[in-house]
């Protein structure tokens, strides 16, 4: 079995290329000082490097889903060829712009869509020959000669004042699935998140259905990995979409025509960054039970992978507060600090702020120093707003921004 050729980034060490950009973006850090609870447990256990590589790879797709960016232009092959060069905004995005023998990975954009409430942006794309996995490969395991095709379904976070209004519309209301849940009337969800999801759901599922169709035409089979990824508000939308997809896939009463029927051979990965709390404990438990049932019915090695990442000093995961009856879905999230991911013990999953004990690792220390220098350079170039600041600097009429 042959391994993949190395993906290189011009003038960068590949081991340091996947920096957690979501740590540097605007993320309501001031909220942390008001609402975040700090765990008494100091984190010192690193996520395996293979897992971190896979997580940061998917973070790139979540980043370019942001409503201020036009995925049509970013994913274009010719544009990605130069956007990854030194000094350009995607130079630290090796999945999107990394080159193997001078060529980037071909990515087929299926559709960009915008929901009817707040114009939440999302997109669906196909990676027929992905160069990075949808789930972790063991550190002692050689990568396969070829990864399975991947369908990417990505959602933006809060990108305009209207969506921010839905964020603060935080009443706990009955959960409205695409399927009847008469026996589980105690399921409660954030009202604003549910409204935004219901408005974008038909568009997102139409795009997903088209991606599945094209994949079947190209390969003649339905073996693929489905990846759902997003940041902040989009993370909440992602969980609601995943619940509908799982309900439909396991429905004993026939499928719902409004929801795509995903293949039983499909591996699913949900990778969310800065996810807010979505609903009450009953809804969180319902998600866990549904995910457990999907894993039980599947004979695959990785039927459902859940990665939820909390960025250091990110205020969004602290919302809505625990005092309002909200809880996070994920009970084993990761904490991003200094360009590395740390494992949060399940007993501490209710907290969103942690003290970290970095390992005595010269590479980690060097990576942090390099990250600080890179961050200073970006602040000078983008007024401290990262990729989106670069976009804004290009002007409102730029083809890089969505019209």
Short mmCIF file of C-alpha atoms in Angstrom, two decimals:
data_model
loop_
_atom_site.label_atom_id
_atom_site.label_comp_id
_atom_site.label_asym_id
_atom_site.label_seq_id
_atom_site.Cartn_x
_atom_site.Cartn_y
_atom_site.Cartn_z
CA UNK A 1 0.00 0.00 0.00
CA UNK A 2 1.51 3.29 -1.05
CA UNK A 3 1.33 6.47 0.98
CA UNK A 4 0.29 9.89 -0.17
CA UNK A 5 2.97 12.30 -1.40
CA UNK A 6 3.63 15.07 1.08
CA UNK A 7 1.56 18.22 0.76
CA UNK A 8 3.86 21.23 0.94
CA UNK A 9 3.31 24.89 1.63
CA UNK A 10 5.73 27.37 0.11
CA UNK A 11 8.25 28.61 2.70
CA UNK A 12 6.50 26.83 5.58
CA UNK A 13 7.15 23.75 7.65
CA UNK A 14 4.25 21.36 6.95
CA UNK A 15 4.14 20.43 10.65
CA UNK A 16 3.39 24.05 11.55
CA UNK A 17 1.07 24.94 8.67
CA UNK A 18 -2.20 23.96 10.34
CA UNK A 19 -2.52 26.70 12.93
CA UNK A 20 -5.90 27.11 14.58
CA UNK A 21 -7.06 30.23 12.80
CA UNK A 22 -10.36 30.20 14.65
CA UNK A 23 -8.38 31.07 17.79
CA UNK A 24 -7.47 34.40 16.20
CA UNK A 25 -10.80 35.42 14.70
CA UNK A 26 -13.37 37.69 16.29
CA UNK A 27 -15.14 35.42 18.76
CA UNK A 28 -16.71 37.68 21.40
CA UNK A 29 -13.81 37.18 23.79
CA UNK A 30 -15.23 39.75 26.17
CA UNK A 31 -18.08 37.32 26.92
CA UNK A 32 -15.57 34.90 28.42
CA UNK A 33 -14.85 37.25 31.31
CA UNK A 34 -18.57 37.55 32.03
CA UNK A 35 -20.09 34.10 31.53
CA UNK A 36 -17.41 31.44 31.04
CA UNK A 37 -16.75 29.10 33.92
CA UNK A 38 -13.13 28.06 34.45
CA UNK A 39 -12.41 24.43 35.12
CA UNK A 40 -10.23 23.58 38.13
CA UNK A 41 -8.57 20.91 35.99
CA UNK A 42 -5.42 21.97 34.12
CA UNK A 43 -5.27 20.46 30.64
CA UNK A 44 -2.07 18.66 29.70
CA UNK A 45 -3.13 15.78 27.43
CA UNK A 46 -2.66 16.55 23.76
CA UNK A 47 -4.97 15.27 21.05
CA UNK A 48 -3.09 12.79 18.80
CA UNK A 49 -1.36 14.57 15.95
CA UNK A 50 -3.31 12.60 13.34
CA UNK A 51 -6.58 13.80 14.84
CA UNK A 52 -5.36 17.38 15.04
CA UNK A 53 -4.30 17.25 11.39
CA UNK A 54 -7.75 16.05 10.36
CA UNK A 55 -9.54 18.65 12.51
CA UNK A 56 -7.50 21.58 11.20
CA UNK A 57 -8.02 20.36 7.66
CA UNK A 58 -11.80 20.60 8.06
CA UNK A 59 -11.49 23.96 9.85
CA UNK A 60 -10.44 25.46 6.53
CA UNK A 61 -13.83 24.67 4.99
CA UNK A 62 -15.66 26.10 8.00
CA UNK A 63 -13.62 29.28 7.69
CA UNK A 64 -14.39 29.99 4.03
CA UNK A 65 -18.11 29.43 4.64
CA UNK A 66 -18.28 32.77 6.47
CA UNK A 67 -20.91 35.10 5.07
CA UNK A 68 -18.39 37.81 4.16
CA UNK A 69 -16.56 35.45 1.79
CA UNK A 70 -17.64 34.10 -1.60
CA UNK A 71 -16.87 30.35 -1.67
CA UNK A 72 -17.39 30.35 -5.45
CA UNK A 73 -14.32 32.50 -5.86
CA UNK A 74 -12.20 30.95 -3.12
CA UNK A 75 -12.72 27.33 -4.23
CA UNK A 76 -11.99 28.13 -7.88
CA UNK A 77 -8.86 26.13 -8.81
CA UNK A 78 -7.03 29.03 -10.50
CA UNK A 79 -7.64 31.34 -7.54
CA UNK A 80 -6.51 28.77 -4.99
CA UNK A 81 -3.24 28.41 -6.88
CA UNK A 82 -2.17 31.92 -5.89
CA UNK A 83 -4.19 32.47 -2.69
CA UNK A 84 -1.90 30.01 -0.93
CA UNK A 85 1.29 31.86 -1.85
CA UNK A 86 3.29 33.68 0.82
CA UNK A 87 1.62 36.92 1.81
CA UNK A 88 -1.80 35.88 0.53
CA UNK A 89 -4.78 35.09 2.80
CA UNK A 90 -4.78 31.28 2.37
CA UNK A 91 -1.07 30.68 2.87
CA UNK A 92 -1.81 28.82 6.12
CA UNK A 93 -4.57 26.70 4.55
CA UNK A 94 -2.72 23.62 3.24
CA UNK A 95 -5.85 21.58 2.50
CA UNK A 96 -7.24 24.22 0.18
CA UNK A 97 -3.96 25.40 -1.33
CA UNK A 98 -1.29 22.78 -0.55
CA UNK A 99 0.46 21.52 -3.67
CA UNK A 100 1.56 18.03 -4.65
CA UNK A 101 3.93 18.06 -7.61
CA UNK A 102 2.78 21.60 -8.36
CA UNK A 103 -0.95 20.91 -8.35
CA UNK A 104 -3.67 21.58 -5.78
CA UNK A 105 -6.42 19.16 -4.86
CA UNK A 106 -9.42 19.47 -7.22
CA UNK A 107 -12.57 20.46 -5.30
CA UNK A 108 -15.96 20.63 -6.99
CA UNK A 109 -18.30 23.25 -5.57
CA UNK A 110 -21.88 21.99 -5.81
CA UNK A 111 -23.74 25.06 -4.63
CA UNK A 112 -23.60 28.12 -2.40
CA UNK A 113 -26.90 28.85 -0.66
CA UNK A 114 -28.38 31.45 1.71
CA UNK A 115 -31.14 30.85 4.23
CA UNK A 116 -34.30 32.93 4.37
CA UNK A 117 -33.61 34.17 7.91
CA UNK A 118 -30.57 36.40 8.22
CA UNK A 119 -29.15 35.18 4.91
CA UNK A 120 -27.03 32.56 6.66
CA UNK A 121 -24.55 31.28 4.08
CA UNK A 122 -23.60 27.70 3.44
CA UNK A 123 -22.08 25.64 0.69
CA UNK A 124 -21.75 22.04 -0.43
CA UNK A 125 -18.67 20.69 -2.18
CA UNK A 126 -17.23 17.39 -3.42
CA UNK A 127 -13.72 16.12 -2.82
CA UNK A 128 -13.48 13.19 -5.21
CA UNK A 129 -9.78 12.62 -4.47
CA UNK A 130 -9.25 14.08 -0.99
CA UNK A 131 -5.72 14.41 0.29
CA UNK A 132 -6.73 14.52 3.95
CA UNK A 133 -8.97 12.12 5.91
CA UNK A 134 -12.47 12.71 7.24
CA UNK A 135 -11.55 11.06 10.53
CA UNK A 136 -8.40 10.33 12.45
CA UNK A 137 -5.81 7.85 11.22
CA UNK A 138 -3.89 6.21 14.04
CA UNK A 139 -0.38 7.62 14.41
CA UNK A 140 1.13 4.18 13.88
CA UNK A 141 -1.08 3.44 10.89
CA UNK A 142 -0.04 4.12 7.31
CA UNK A 143 -2.54 6.25 5.35
CA UNK A 144 -4.47 4.40 2.67
CA UNK A 145 -3.48 4.67 -0.97
CA UNK A 146 -6.62 6.74 -1.52
CA UNK A 147 -9.18 8.25 0.83
CA UNK A 148 -12.88 7.80 0.17
CA UNK A 149 -14.68 10.63 -1.66
CA UNK A 150 -15.95 13.34 0.69
CA UNK A 151 -19.03 15.53 0.64
CA UNK A 152 -18.53 18.80 2.52
CA UNK A 153 -21.57 20.60 3.94
CA UNK A 154 -20.45 23.85 5.58
CA UNK A 155 -22.32 26.69 7.29
CA UNK A 156 -21.28 30.22 8.19
CA UNK A 157 -21.30 31.59 11.70
CA UNK A 158 -22.93 34.86 12.70
CA UNK A 159 -21.94 37.30 9.95
CA UNK A 160 -24.46 40.14 10.12
CA UNK A 161 -26.66 42.02 12.64
CA UNK A 162 -29.79 40.10 11.66
CA UNK A 163 -28.21 36.77 12.54
CA UNK A 164 -26.98 38.29 15.80
CA UNK A 165 -30.61 39.02 16.68
CA UNK A 166 -31.45 35.34 16.20
CA UNK A 167 -28.49 34.49 18.46
CA UNK A 168 -30.03 36.41 21.36
CA UNK A 169 -33.52 35.00 20.72
CA UNK A 170 -32.70 32.39 23.33
CA UNK A 171 -36.03 31.06 24.58
CA UNK A 172 -36.15 27.28 24.95
CA UNK A 173 -38.95 26.08 22.67
CA UNK A 174 -40.15 22.62 21.56
CA UNK A 175 -37.76 20.91 19.14
CA UNK A 176 -39.24 20.58 15.64
CA UNK A 177 -37.71 17.66 13.81
CA UNK A 178 -38.57 16.68 10.26
CA UNK A 179 -39.96 13.60 11.98
CA UNK A 180 -42.63 13.19 14.61
CA UNK A 181 -41.34 13.07 18.17
CA UNK A 182 -44.67 12.83 20.00
CA UNK A 183 -43.24 10.74 22.82
CA UNK A 184 -40.42 13.23 23.45
CA UNK A 185 -42.21 16.52 23.98
CA UNK A 186 -39.63 17.54 26.60
CA UNK A 187 -37.00 18.17 23.93
CA UNK A 188 -36.22 21.90 23.96
CA UNK A 189 -34.06 23.91 21.58
CA UNK A 190 -32.82 27.50 21.20
CA UNK A 191 -35.62 29.28 19.35
CA UNK A 192 -33.39 31.51 17.22
CA UNK A 193 -31.13 28.66 16.10
CA UNK A 194 -34.12 26.54 15.16
CA UNK A 195 -35.67 29.36 13.10
CA UNK A 196 -32.42 29.91 11.20
CA UNK A 197 -32.03 26.17 10.59
CA UNK A 198 -35.58 25.69 9.35
CA UNK A 199 -35.07 28.51 6.83
CA UNK A 200 -31.83 27.12 5.39
CA UNK A 201 -32.63 23.40 5.65
CA UNK A 202 -34.37 22.96 2.25
CA UNK A 203 -31.54 24.70 0.41
CA UNK A 204 -28.81 22.80 2.25
CA UNK A 205 -30.49 19.44 1.71
CA UNK A 206 -31.12 20.16 -1.99
CA UNK A 207 -27.39 20.83 -2.40
CA UNK A 208 -26.50 17.69 -0.45
CA UNK A 209 -28.90 15.61 -2.54
CA UNK A 210 -27.25 16.91 -5.73
CA UNK A 211 -23.78 16.09 -4.36
CA UNK A 212 -24.85 12.52 -3.64
CA UNK A 213 -26.31 12.23 -7.15
CA UNK A 214 -23.12 13.47 -8.81
CA UNK A 215 -20.99 11.18 -6.69
CA UNK A 216 -23.11 8.17 -7.64
CA UNK A 217 -22.87 9.09 -11.32
CA UNK A 218 -19.10 9.49 -11.14
CA UNK A 219 -18.34 6.38 -9.06
CA UNK A 220 -21.36 4.15 -9.53
CA UNK A 221 -21.63 3.52 -5.79
CA UNK A 222 -22.60 5.31 -2.60
CA UNK A 223 -19.46 4.82 -0.52
CA UNK A 224 -18.39 8.22 0.74
CA UNK A 225 -17.68 10.31 3.83
CA UNK A 226 -20.09 13.09 4.78
CA UNK A 227 -18.52 16.04 6.61
CA UNK A 228 -20.62 18.72 8.27
CA UNK A 229 -18.57 21.66 9.52
CA UNK A 230 -19.20 25.17 10.77
CA UNK A 231 -18.35 27.88 13.29
CA UNK A 232 -20.51 29.40 16.08
CA UNK A 233 -24.15 29.79 14.91
CA UNK A 234 -23.42 27.47 12.00
CA UNK A 235 -22.32 24.81 14.49
CA UNK A 236 -25.80 24.82 16.03
CA UNK A 237 -27.32 24.54 12.55
CA UNK A 238 -24.95 21.63 11.82
CA UNK A 239 -26.16 19.61 14.79
CA UNK A 240 -29.81 20.14 13.83
CA UNK A 241 -29.07 19.09 10.25
CA UNK A 242 -27.23 15.99 11.47
CA UNK A 243 -30.16 15.00 13.67
CA UNK A 244 -32.56 15.15 10.71
CA UNK A 245 -30.17 13.15 8.53
CA UNK A 246 -29.74 10.45 11.16
CA UNK A 247 -33.47 10.28 11.83
CA UNK A 248 -34.14 9.83 8.13
CA UNK A 249 -31.41 7.23 7.64
CA UNK A 250 -32.75 5.09 10.48
CA UNK A 251 -36.46 5.70 10.01
CA UNK A 252 -38.49 2.50 10.01
CA UNK A 253 -41.50 4.27 8.50
CA UNK A 254 -39.88 5.24 5.21
CA UNK A 255 -37.76 8.23 4.35
CA UNK A 256 -38.82 11.86 4.44
CA UNK A 257 -38.66 13.27 0.90
CA UNK A 258 -37.42 16.62 2.19
CA UNK A 259 -34.35 15.03 3.79
CA UNK A 260 -31.66 13.26 1.71
CA UNK A 261 -31.27 9.57 2.40
CA UNK A 262 -27.63 9.08 3.28
CA UNK A 263 -26.00 5.77 2.52
CA UNK A 264 -25.67 3.13 5.22
CA UNK A 265 -22.08 2.81 4.05
CA UNK A 266 -21.48 6.48 4.80
CA UNK A 267 -19.06 7.63 7.46
CA UNK A 268 -20.21 10.90 9.03
CA UNK A 269 -18.00 13.52 10.65
CA UNK A 270 -19.30 16.65 12.35
CA UNK A 271 -16.50 19.13 13.04
CA UNK A 272 -17.64 22.34 14.72
CA UNK A 273 -15.69 25.27 16.10
CA UNK A 274 -16.87 27.59 18.84
CA UNK A 275 -20.27 25.90 19.10
CA UNK A 276 -22.83 27.58 21.37
CA UNK A 277 -25.10 25.59 23.65
CA UNK A 278 -28.05 24.40 21.55
CA UNK A 279 -30.76 23.06 23.84
CA UNK A 280 -31.68 21.43 27.13
CA UNK A 281 -30.29 18.23 28.59
CA UNK A 282 -33.17 16.17 27.16
CA UNK A 283 -32.30 17.27 23.62
CA UNK A 284 -28.59 16.68 24.22
CA UNK A 285 -29.37 13.17 25.48
CA UNK A 286 -31.62 12.60 22.47
CA UNK A 287 -28.72 13.44 20.18
CA UNK A 288 -26.42 11.07 22.08
CA UNK A 289 -28.98 8.27 21.86
CA UNK A 290 -29.51 8.85 18.13
CA UNK A 291 -25.77 8.88 17.47
CA UNK A 292 -25.32 5.73 19.57
CA UNK A 293 -28.02 3.94 17.58
CA UNK A 294 -26.39 4.93 14.28
CA UNK A 295 -23.05 3.59 15.49
CA UNK A 296 -24.70 0.39 16.71
CA UNK A 297 -26.44 -0.26 13.40
CA UNK A 298 -23.31 0.38 11.41
CA UNK A 299 -20.60 -2.16 10.72
CA UNK A 300 -18.10 0.53 9.74
CA UNK A 301 -15.04 1.54 11.72
CA UNK A 302 -15.90 5.26 11.87
CA UNK A 303 -19.70 5.55 11.45
CA UNK A 304 -19.91 8.88 13.28
CA UNK A 305 -17.06 11.11 14.42
CA UNK A 306 -17.86 14.16 16.55
CA UNK A 307 -15.27 16.90 16.96
CA UNK A 308 -16.20 20.05 18.86
CA UNK A 309 -13.41 22.56 19.40
CA UNK A 310 -13.43 25.37 21.96
CA UNK A 311 -10.93 28.10 21.16
CA UNK A 312 -8.96 29.69 23.98
CA UNK A 313 -10.88 32.71 25.29
CA UNK A 314 -13.70 32.15 22.80
CA UNK A 315 -16.85 33.54 24.37
CA UNK A 316 -19.40 31.90 22.05
CA UNK A 317 -19.33 28.42 23.68
CA UNK A 318 -20.37 30.14 26.93
CA UNK A 319 -23.71 31.07 25.38
CA UNK A 320 -26.50 30.69 26.22
CA UNK A 321 -25.51 30.41 29.89
CA UNK A 322 -26.02 27.25 31.92
CA UNK A 323 -28.39 29.14 34.20
CA UNK A 324 -30.98 29.27 31.41
CA UNK A 325 -31.13 25.48 31.18
CA UNK A 326 -28.81 25.03 28.21
CA UNK A 327 -26.15 22.35 27.76
CA UNK A 328 -23.61 21.41 25.10
CA UNK A 329 -24.24 18.35 22.94
CA UNK A 330 -20.61 17.22 22.90
CA UNK A 331 -19.28 15.63 26.07
CA UNK A 332 -15.70 15.14 24.87
CA UNK A 333 -14.67 18.43 23.23
CA UNK A 334 -11.15 19.62 22.47
CA UNK A 335 -9.55 22.87 23.65
CA UNK A 336 -7.43 24.89 21.24
CA UNK A 337 -4.47 26.68 22.75
CA UNK A 338 -1.21 27.77 21.15
CA UNK A 339 -1.89 26.01 17.87
CA UNK A 340 -2.44 22.64 19.59
CA UNK A 341 -5.55 20.73 20.66
CA UNK A 342 -6.00 19.41 24.19
CA UNK A 343 -8.43 16.77 25.44
CA UNK A 344 -11.12 18.03 27.81
CA UNK A 345 -12.20 15.32 30.28
CA UNK A 346 -15.94 14.52 30.06
CA UNK A 347 -16.32 15.56 33.70
CA UNK A 348 -15.24 19.09 32.73
CA UNK A 349 -17.23 19.43 29.49
CA UNK A 350 -19.60 21.99 31.00
CA UNK A 351 -16.73 24.48 31.30
CA UNK A 352 -15.51 26.64 28.41
CA UNK A 353 -12.32 28.14 29.83
CA UNK A 354 -9.25 26.18 30.91
CA UNK A 355 -5.74 26.59 32.12
CA UNK A 356 -3.27 24.69 29.97
CA UNK A 357 0.06 23.12 30.78
CA UNK A 358 1.90 22.96 27.43
CA UNK A 359 4.21 19.97 26.97
CA UNK A 360 7.95 20.39 27.22
CA UNK A 361 8.27 20.16 23.49
CA UNK A 362 10.58 22.47 21.57
CA UNK A 363 8.43 22.09 18.46
CA UNK A 364 5.37 23.27 20.36
CA UNK A 365 7.26 26.20 21.85
CA UNK A 366 8.68 27.13 18.46
CA UNK A 367 5.22 26.81 16.92
CA UNK A 368 3.79 29.19 19.52
CA UNK A 369 6.56 31.73 18.91
CA UNK A 370 6.02 31.47 15.19
CA UNK A 371 2.27 31.83 15.70
CA UNK A 372 2.75 35.03 17.70
CA UNK A 373 4.96 36.49 14.97
CA UNK A 374 2.42 35.45 12.35
CA UNK A 375 -0.39 36.95 14.42
CA UNK A 376 1.48 40.26 14.71
CA UNK A 377 1.99 40.33 10.95
CA UNK A 378 -1.68 39.64 10.32
CA UNK A 379 -2.74 42.33 12.78
CA UNK A 380 -0.67 44.88 10.90
CA UNK A 381 -2.10 43.77 7.57
CA UNK A 382 -5.73 43.17 8.53
CA UNK A 383 -6.34 45.34 11.59
CA UNK A 384 -6.53 42.22 13.73
CA UNK A 385 -9.37 40.52 11.83
CA UNK A 386 -7.59 37.63 10.08
CA UNK A 387 -8.86 36.34 6.75
CA UNK A 388 -12.06 38.33 6.96
CA UNK A 389 -10.05 41.48 7.70
CA UNK A 390 -8.03 40.82 4.57
CA UNK A 391 -11.26 40.45 2.63
CA UNK A 392 -12.60 43.72 4.02
CA UNK A 393 -9.34 45.46 3.12
CA UNK A 394 -9.88 44.55 -0.52
CA UNK A 395 -12.97 46.76 -0.63
CA UNK A 396 -16.69 46.23 -0.85
CA UNK A 397 -16.59 45.72 -4.62
CA UNK A 398 -13.99 42.96 -4.45
CA UNK A 399 -14.88 39.70 -6.18
CA UNK A 400 -13.52 37.99 -3.06
CA UNK A 401 -16.58 39.09 -1.11
CA UNK A 402 -20.13 37.95 -1.63
CA UNK A 403 -22.32 40.43 -3.51
#
